[in-house]
Amino acid sequence: MTLALGPVRIAHPLAQAALSGYSDAPMRRVARRHGAAYALAEVLIDRFAVEGRSRSFVRRHLHLEDDDHPVGGQLMGSDPEQFTVAARRLVEAGFDVIDVNFGCPSRSAVGGCRGGYHLGQPAQALEILARVRDAVPSGVPVTVKMRRGLDDSAASRDRCLEILAGAFERGLAAATLHGRTVAQGYVGPSRWAFLREARAAFPGRTLLGSGDLFTARDCVRMLAETGVDGLSVARGAIGNPWIFSSAAALLRGEPHPAPPRVHAQRAVIAEHLALARTAHGDDACAPPLRKHLVKYARLHPDHATVRSAFGKVLRVADVEAVLALHYADDRDGTWGDAVEAEPQAATA
Ligand SMILES: Cc1cc2nc3c(=O)[nH]c(=O)nc-3n(C[C@H](O)[C@H](O)[C@H](O)COP(=O)(O)O)c2cc1C
């Protein structure tokens, strides 16, 4: 089952979602090594994408390694012209896909007429999509990320479907749909029924689903229940890149894999640390890595202790000390809340 983003073919449906503050090159590369076939970078505000020249900006947001493809660069903004310049810069940097963010619900995004704000004004939203599509080479697919509307009103849902239809008419290759509204933020369930509805309305178009993919079984269930072509795994992949390999196993009809043992966890955390050191430098890499590390701790048999230890790391040496102290014995891991209980066989 491949995923087609225009001319870019993705080997299978599992993708690492764009996650601001998280989906930098190290996270994407770890996700890929566990089976994510496509990954998106953190969203960039168009103006920063145009003007950002500092060494740290370029290293964090524009530098791509050979093993980090296909990769999507994501933009949000308010001015169609600025979007086009930013999109061309991302293409020059080597991004394979340009994704336009019409989903971000943060107060600063919506207040600044960016992200989810555009779901309320289809005409300008479609102008942005058309301008970006025209601005980048035809071989580079343009895609859009949307929530199911600004709020729960029928008018909001209709505007969302209007933008989606217009996006495909203007040559966009795919849409990622998050089943929450902008007003909802991250509270409450993602309504997968909206994905099903969009699937029925746009047969033959590439749709990725997003929202509440916390376990490998959630991934299998979303594919089966909604008919989307691909899955954009977000919070469920933080500290658990094994969600990709586990979901792939389930999709092949195999049982859910056992949790990685402590030494296997240590190897992946050490790899993530090494990638972060290369990407961000020894002095700067540990504090931003902390939020990944506390999530990795969920899979450790002493998760509360390890979580607390990772929560205090300030330097590379502190991370190494936690690994040396708590990951020395190769004990069984645990999925914690990163896996659901095996469905029970029905009893007579
Ligand atoms: C911390 C955080 C940062 C996010 N950053 C982005 C982003 O940069 N671009 C984007 O399209 N979505 C972003 N999202 C939304 C996710 O990609 C995803 O659509 C959302 O979390 C729903 O999926 P989930 O319930 O499985 O986490 C972010 C979400 C979170 C929690």
PDB file of N, CA and C in Angstrom, residues 253-296:
ATOM      1  N   GLY A 253      -0.302  -8.166   9.309  1.00  0.00           N
ATOM      2  CA  GLY A 253      -1.058  -9.278   9.875  1.00  0.00           C
ATOM      3  C   GLY A 253      -0.302 -10.017  10.969  1.00  0.00           C
ATOM      4  N   GLU A 254       0.797  -9.429  11.434  1.00  0.00           N
ATOM      5  CA  GLU A 254       1.576 -10.073  12.505  1.00  0.00           C
ATOM      6  C   GLU A 254       1.061  -9.587  13.860  1.00  0.00           C
ATOM      7  N   PRO A 255       1.412 -10.331  14.932  1.00  0.00           N
ATOM      8  CA  PRO A 255       0.993  -9.867  16.260  1.00  0.00           C
ATOM      9  C   PRO A 255       1.720  -8.576  16.656  1.00  0.00           C
ATOM     10  N   HIS A 256       1.168  -7.889  17.648  1.00  0.00           N
ATOM     11  CA  HIS A 256       1.834  -6.684  18.148  1.00  0.00           C
ATOM     12  C   HIS A 256       3.178  -7.078  18.758  1.00  0.00           C
ATOM     13  N   PRO A 257       4.271  -6.435  18.334  1.00  0.00           N
ATOM     14  CA  PRO A 257       5.582  -6.808  18.888  1.00  0.00           C
ATOM     15  C   PRO A 257       5.654  -6.545  20.397  1.00  0.00           C
ATOM     16  N   ALA A 258       6.565  -7.269  21.055  1.00  0.00           N
ATOM     17  CA  ALA A 258       6.828  -7.028  22.482  1.00  0.00           C
ATOM     18  C   ALA A 258       7.525  -5.674  22.625  1.00  0.00           C
ATOM     19  N   PRO A 259       7.406  -5.051  23.778  1.00  0.00           N
ATOM     20  CA  PRO A 259       8.093  -3.766  23.955  1.00  0.00           C
ATOM     21  C   PRO A 259       9.610  -3.944  23.868  1.00  0.00           C
ATOM     22  N   PRO A 260      10.326  -2.946  23.377  1.00  0.00           N
ATOM     23  CA  PRO A 260      11.785  -3.066  23.301  1.00  0.00           C
ATOM     24  C   PRO A 260      12.380  -3.236  24.701  1.00  0.00           C
ATOM     25  N   ARG A 261      13.391  -4.112  24.786  1.00  0.00           N
ATOM     26  CA  ARG A 261      14.048  -4.298  26.077  1.00  0.00           C
ATOM     27  C   ARG A 261      14.872  -3.052  26.405  1.00  0.00           C
ATOM     28  N   VAL A 262      15.336  -2.987  27.636  1.00  0.00           N
ATOM     29  CA  VAL A 262      15.992  -1.769  28.109  1.00  0.00           C
ATOM     30  C   VAL A 262      17.228  -1.420  27.275  1.00  0.00           C
ATOM     31  N   HIS A 263      18.007  -2.431  26.875  1.00  0.00           N
ATOM     32  CA  HIS A 263      19.198  -2.115  26.065  1.00  0.00           C
ATOM     33  C   HIS A 263      18.816  -1.607  24.674  1.00  0.00           C
ATOM     34  N   ALA A 264      17.736  -2.136  24.124  1.00  0.00           N
ATOM     35  CA  ALA A 264      17.281  -1.641  22.816  1.00  0.00           C
ATOM     36  C   ALA A 264      16.802  -0.195  22.949  1.00  0.00           C
ATOM     37  N   GLN A 265      16.128   0.104  24.051  1.00  0.00           N
ATOM     38  CA  GLN A 265      15.703   1.486  24.299  1.00  0.00           C
ATOM     39  C   GLN A 265      16.926   2.393  24.432  1.00  0.00           C
ATOM     40  N   ARG A 266      17.929   1.902  25.182  1.00  0.00           N
ATOM     41  CA  ARG A 266      19.136   2.713  25.393  1.00  0.00           C
ATOM     42  C   ARG A 266      19.801   3.031  24.043  1.00  0.00           C
ATOM     43  N   ALA A 267      19.840   2.027  23.168  1.00  0.00           N
ATOM     44  CA  ALA A 267      20.500   2.240  21.875  1.00  0.00           C
ATOM     45  C   ALA A 267      19.779   3.337  21.078  1.00  0.00           C
ATOM     46  N   VAL A 268      18.460   3.322  21.125  1.00  0.00           N
ATOM     47  CA  VAL A 268      17.717   4.322  20.342  1.00  0.00           C
ATOM     48  C   VAL A 268      17.843   5.718  20.968  1.00  0.00           C
ATOM     49  N   ILE A 269      17.801   5.772  22.287  1.00  0.00           N
ATOM     50  CA  ILE A 269      17.955   7.087  22.940  1.00  0.00           C
ATOM     51  C   ILE A 269      19.368   7.631  22.675  1.00  0.00           C
ATOM     52  N   ALA A 270      20.372   6.750  22.731  1.00  0.00           N
ATOM     53  CA  ALA A 270      21.749   7.185  22.459  1.00  0.00           C
ATOM     54  C   ALA A 270      21.878   7.669  21.008  1.00  0.00           C
ATOM     55  N   GLU A 271      21.173   6.992  20.115  1.00  0.00           N
ATOM     56  CA  GLU A 271      21.192   7.403  18.701  1.00  0.00           C
ATOM     57  C   GLU A 271      20.516   8.772  18.539  1.00  0.00           C
ATOM     58  N   HIS A 272      19.381   8.959  19.223  1.00  0.00           N
ATOM     59  CA  HIS A 272      18.670  10.239  19.149  1.00  0.00           C
ATOM     60  C   HIS A 272      19.572  11.357  19.695  1.00  0.00           C
ATOM     61  N   LEU A 273      20.263  11.048  20.800  1.00  0.00           N
ATOM     62  CA  LEU A 273      21.190  12.028  21.391  1.00  0.00           C
ATOM     63  C   LEU A 273      22.320  12.368  20.411  1.00  0.00           C
ATOM     64  N   ALA A 274      22.890  11.341  19.792  1.00  0.00           N
ATOM     65  CA  ALA A 274      24.001  11.580  18.854  1.00  0.00           C
ATOM     66  C   ALA A 274      23.529  12.441  17.680  1.00  0.00           C
ATOM     67  N   LEU A 275      22.335  12.164  17.179  1.00  0.00           N
ATOM     68  CA  LEU A 275      21.802  12.958  16.060  1.00  0.00           C
ATOM     69  C   LEU A 275      21.538  14.398  16.506  1.00  0.00           C
ATOM     70  N   ALA A 276      21.068  14.552  17.740  1.00  0.00           N
ATOM     71  CA  ALA A 276      20.788  15.905  18.250  1.00  0.00           C
ATOM     72  C   ALA A 276      22.094  16.675  18.456  1.00  0.00           C
ATOM     73  N   ARG A 277      23.140  15.990  18.894  1.00  0.00           N
ATOM     74  CA  ARG A 277      24.437  16.665  19.067  1.00  0.00           C
ATOM     75  C   ARG A 277      24.940  17.176  17.719  1.00  0.00           C
ATOM     76  N   THR A 278      24.809  16.333  16.697  1.00  0.00           N
ATOM     77  CA  THR A 278      25.265  16.749  15.366  1.00  0.00           C
ATOM     78  C   THR A 278      24.413  17.902  14.837  1.00  0.00           C
ATOM     79  N   ALA A 279      23.101  17.795  15.050  1.00  0.00           N
ATOM     80  CA  ALA A 279      22.204  18.798  14.461  1.00  0.00           C
ATOM     81  C   ALA A 279      22.256  20.133  15.198  1.00  0.00           C
ATOM     82  N   HIS A 280      22.348  20.086  16.518  1.00  0.00           N
ATOM     83  CA  HIS A 280      22.182  21.323  17.291  1.00  0.00           C
ATOM     84  C   HIS A 280      23.411  21.732  18.083  1.00  0.00           C
ATOM     85  N   GLY A 281      24.411  20.871  18.129  1.00  0.00           N
ATOM     86  CA  GLY A 281      25.628  21.198  18.869  1.00  0.00           C
ATOM     87  C   GLY A 281      25.547  20.731  20.316  1.00  0.00           C
ATOM     88  N   ASP A 282      26.707  20.414  20.891  1.00  0.00           N
ATOM     89  CA  ASP A 282      26.754  19.866  22.249  1.00  0.00           C
ATOM     90  C   ASP A 282      26.183  20.823  23.294  1.00  0.00           C
ATOM     91  N   ASP A 283      26.421  22.123  23.116  1.00  0.00           N
ATOM     92  CA  ASP A 283      26.003  23.056  24.164  1.00  0.00           C
ATOM     93  C   ASP A 283      24.489  23.242  24.201  1.00  0.00           C
ATOM     94  N   ALA A 284      23.842  23.101  23.040  1.00  0.00           N
ATOM     95  CA  ALA A 284      22.419  23.472  22.962  1.00  0.00           C
ATOM     96  C   ALA A 284      21.476  22.282  22.912  1.00  0.00           C
ATOM     97  N   CYS A 285      21.987  21.072  22.732  1.00  0.00           N
ATOM     98  CA  CYS A 285      21.063  19.983  22.361  1.00  0.00           C
ATOM     99  C   CYS A 285      20.291  19.362  23.525  1.00  0.00           C
ATOM    100  N   ALA A 286      20.831  19.405  24.749  1.00  0.00           N
ATOM    101  CA  ALA A 286      20.188  18.629  25.822  1.00  0.00           C
ATOM    102  C   ALA A 286      18.831  19.191  26.272  1.00  0.00           C
ATOM    103  N   PRO A 287      18.714  20.506  26.562  1.00  0.00           N
ATOM    104  CA  PRO A 287      17.395  20.976  27.044  1.00  0.00           C
ATOM    105  C   PRO A 287      16.243  20.668  26.085  1.00  0.00           C
ATOM    106  N   PRO A 288      16.387  20.924  24.755  1.00  0.00           N
ATOM    107  CA  PRO A 288      15.245  20.582  23.892  1.00  0.00           C
ATOM    108  C   PRO A 288      14.989  19.081  23.769  1.00  0.00           C
ATOM    109  N   LEU A 289      16.019  18.277  24.066  1.00  0.00           N
ATOM    110  CA  LEU A 289      15.836  16.826  23.975  1.00  0.00           C
ATOM    111  C   LEU A 289      15.046  16.283  25.165  1.00  0.00           C
ATOM    112  N   ARG A 290      15.042  17.072  26.258  1.00  0.00           N
ATOM    113  CA  ARG A 290      14.426  16.607  27.509  1.00  0.00           C
ATOM    114  C   ARG A 290      12.983  16.158  27.308  1.00  0.00           C
ATOM    115  N   LYS A 291      12.223  16.914  26.496  1.00  0.00           N
ATOM    116  CA  LYS A 291      10.800  16.561  26.341  1.00  0.00           C
ATOM    117  C   LYS A 291      10.620  15.253  25.572  1.00  0.00           C
ATOM    118  N   HIS A 292      11.599  14.880  24.758  1.00  0.00           N
ATOM    119  CA  HIS A 292      11.568  13.550  24.139  1.00  0.00           C
ATOM    120  C   HIS A 292      11.934  12.494  25.186  1.00  0.00           C
ATOM    121  N   LEU A 293      12.964  12.803  25.986  1.00  0.00           N
ATOM    122  CA  LEU A 293      13.490  11.811  26.926  1.00  0.00           C
ATOM    123  C   LEU A 293      12.440  11.407  27.962  1.00  0.00           C
ATOM    124  N   VAL A 294      11.679  12.383  28.467  1.00  0.00           N
ATOM    125  CA  VAL A 294      10.679  12.024  29.479  1.00  0.00           C
ATOM    126  C   VAL A 294       9.609  11.115  28.873  1.00  0.00           C
ATOM    127  N   LYS A 295       9.408  11.221  27.570  1.00  0.00           N
ATOM    128  CA  LYS A 295       8.452  10.321  26.907  1.00  0.00           C
ATOM    129  C   LYS A 295       9.077   8.948  26.658  1.00  0.00           C
ATOM    130  N   TYR A 296      10.368   8.919  26.302  1.00  0.00           N
ATOM    131  CA  TYR A 296      11.041   7.615  26.173  1.00  0.00           C
ATOM    132  C   TYR A 296      10.942   6.839  27.487  1.00  0.00           C
TER     133      TYR A 296
END
